[in-house]
CSV table of C-alpha atoms in Angstrom, one decimal:
chain,number,residue,atom,x,y,z
A,1,MET,CA,81.0,121.0,70.1
A,2,THR,CA,84.0,119.0,70.3
A,3,LYS,CA,83.3,117.2,66.7
A,4,TYR,CA,83.4,121.1,65.3
A,5,ILE,CA,86.4,121.5,67.0
A,6,GLN,CA,87.5,118.6,65.2
A,7,ILE,CA,86.2,119.1,61.6
A,8,LEU,CA,87.8,122.3,61.9
A,9,ILE,CA,91.5,121.0,62.5
A,10,ILE,CA,91.5,118.6,60.2
A,11,LEU,CA,90.3,121.2,57.6
A,12,LEU,CA,92.7,123.3,58.1
A,13,THR,CA,95.5,120.5,58.2
A,14,LEU,CA,94.6,119.7,54.9
A,15,SER,CA,94.2,122.7,53.5
A,16,ALA,CA,98.3,123.9,54.9
A,17,CYS,CA,99.4,120.1,53.7
A,18,GLY,CA,97.5,120.9,50.1
A,19,GLN,CA,99.4,123.7,49.3
A,20,ASN,CA,100.7,124.2,45.6
A,21,ALA,CA,103.7,125.3,44.0
A,22,THR,CA,104.5,129.1,44.4
A,23,GLU,CA,105.7,130.1,41.3
A,24,MET,CA,108.5,132.6,41.8
A,25,LYS,CA,109.1,135.6,39.7
A,26,THR,CA,113.1,136.2,38.8
A,27,PRO,CA,114.2,139.5,38.5
A,28,GLU,CA,115.4,140.8,34.9
A,29,ASN,CA,119.1,141.0,36.2
A,30,ALA,CA,118.9,137.8,38.4
A,31,ASN,CA,121.9,136.5,35.5
A,32,GLU,CA,124.0,139.3,36.5
A,33,MET,CA,123.3,139.1,40.3
A,34,PHE,CA,124.4,135.4,40.5
A,35,THR,CA,127.6,136.4,37.9
A,36,GLU,CA,128.9,138.3,40.4
A,37,PHE,CA,128.0,136.2,43.2
A,38,ILE,CA,129.3,133.1,42.1
A,39,ALA,CA,133.1,135.7,41.2
A,40,LYS,CA,133.0,137.1,44.6
A,41,LYS,CA,135.5,136.5,47.6
A,42,LYS,CA,133.6,134.9,49.9
A,43,PHE,CA,134.0,134.2,54.0
A,44,ILE,CA,136.3,137.0,54.5
A,45,LYS,CA,136.4,139.2,57.8
A,46,GLN,CA,133.3,141.9,57.5
A,47,PRO,CA,133.5,145.1,59.6
A,48,TYR,CA,130.4,146.8,60.7
A,49,PRO,CA,127.0,146.6,60.7
A,50,ASN,CA,127.6,142.4,59.9
A,51,TYR,CA,131.4,141.7,62.3
A,52,TYR,CA,132.0,138.4,60.8
A,53,PRO,CA,135.0,137.1,61.7
A,54,GLY,CA,135.9,135.5,58.9
A,55,ILE,CA,136.7,132.1,58.6
A,56,ALA,CA,138.6,130.6,61.1
A,57,ASP,CA,140.4,127.5,59.1
A,58,GLU,CA,142.1,129.1,55.8
A,59,LYS,CA,142.5,125.7,54.3
A,60,MET,CA,138.3,125.3,53.9
A,61,ARG,CA,137.8,128.4,52.3
A,62,PRO,CA,138.2,127.4,48.8
A,63,ILE,CA,136.4,124.5,49.7
A,64,PHE,CA,133.4,126.1,51.3
A,65,THR,CA,133.7,128.8,48.4
A,66,GLU,CA,133.1,125.9,45.6
A,67,LYS,CA,129.9,124.5,47.4
A,68,ILE,CA,128.9,127.6,47.8
A,69,ASN,CA,129.0,128.5,44.2
A,70,GLN,CA,127.6,125.1,43.4
A,71,VAL,CA,124.6,126.2,44.8
A,72,ALA,CA,124.8,129.9,43.6
A,73,THR,CA,124.5,127.8,39.9
A,74,ASP,CA,121.9,125.9,41.0
A,75,PHE,CA,119.7,128.5,41.8
A,76,LYS,CA,120.3,129.7,38.4
A,77,THR,CA,119.4,127.0,36.6
A,78,VAL,CA,116.1,127.0,38.5
A,79,SER,CA,116.2,130.8,38.1
A,80,GLU,CA,116.2,130.4,34.1
A,81,SER,CA,113.7,127.4,34.0
A,82,GLU,CA,110.2,128.1,31.9
A,83,ASN,CA,108.6,127.8,35.7
A,84,PRO,CA,110.8,128.5,38.7
A,85,THR,CA,108.7,127.9,42.1
A,86,ASP,CA,109.0,127.4,45.4
A,87,ILE,CA,109.3,123.7,45.6
A,88,LYS,CA,112.5,123.8,42.8
A,89,TYR,CA,114.4,126.3,44.9
A,90,GLN,CA,113.6,123.7,48.2
A,91,GLU,CA,115.1,120.9,46.2
A,92,LYS,CA,118.4,122.6,45.7
A,93,ILE,CA,118.6,124.0,48.9
A,94,ARG,CA,118.7,120.2,50.0
A,95,ILE,CA,120.6,119.3,47.2
A,96,GLY,CA,123.1,121.9,48.9
A,97,LEU,CA,123.0,121.7,52.1
A,98,SER,CA,123.8,117.6,51.3
A,99,ARG,CA,126.6,118.2,49.7
A,100,PHE,CA,128.3,119.8,53.3
A,101,ALA,CA,127.5,116.7,54.6
A,102,ASP,CA,131.0,115.3,54.3
A,103,ILE,CA,132.7,118.0,55.4
A,104,TYR,CA,130.8,118.0,58.6
A,105,LEU,CA,132.2,114.8,59.0
A,106,GLY,CA,136.0,115.2,58.4
A,107,ILE,CA,135.6,118.2,60.8
A,108,ARG,CA,134.1,116.1,63.6
A,109,TYR,CA,136.1,113.4,63.1
A,110,ARG,CA,139.2,115.6,63.2
A,111,ARG,CA,138.1,116.8,66.2
A,112,GLN,CA,137.2,113.5,68.0
A,113,GLY,CA,141.0,112.5,67.5
A,114,LYS,CA,142.1,115.4,69.3
A,115,SER,CA,140.0,115.1,72.2
A,116,LEU,CA,141.6,111.3,72.2
A,117,TYR,CA,145.0,113.2,72.3
A,118,VAL,CA,144.4,115.1,75.1
A,119,PHE,CA,142.8,112.5,77.4
């Protein structure tokens, strides 16, 4: 009985790992939507229903906006390609997140520097 369970678990694991890339359908107005998103002002205070307080450090707004717009441009490129797949979008997400690494390191070092002055 335990051999059957082990075989079943192995088959389920292999079938989960062997998934093919899923082709994504791009909406007809995707180009317009990306253009609107890139032009939109970001990180502003939003009332109900989102209650987003906005960005705390205004100097960071253009930097964050530039990074987000780069990701949107990457997504736009994938959506315009002949075969947009979930794998391609996931790769662009990975690249986009890696662009923020230098910002987070800089913020972390600034915070550590401030805490050194407190002691």
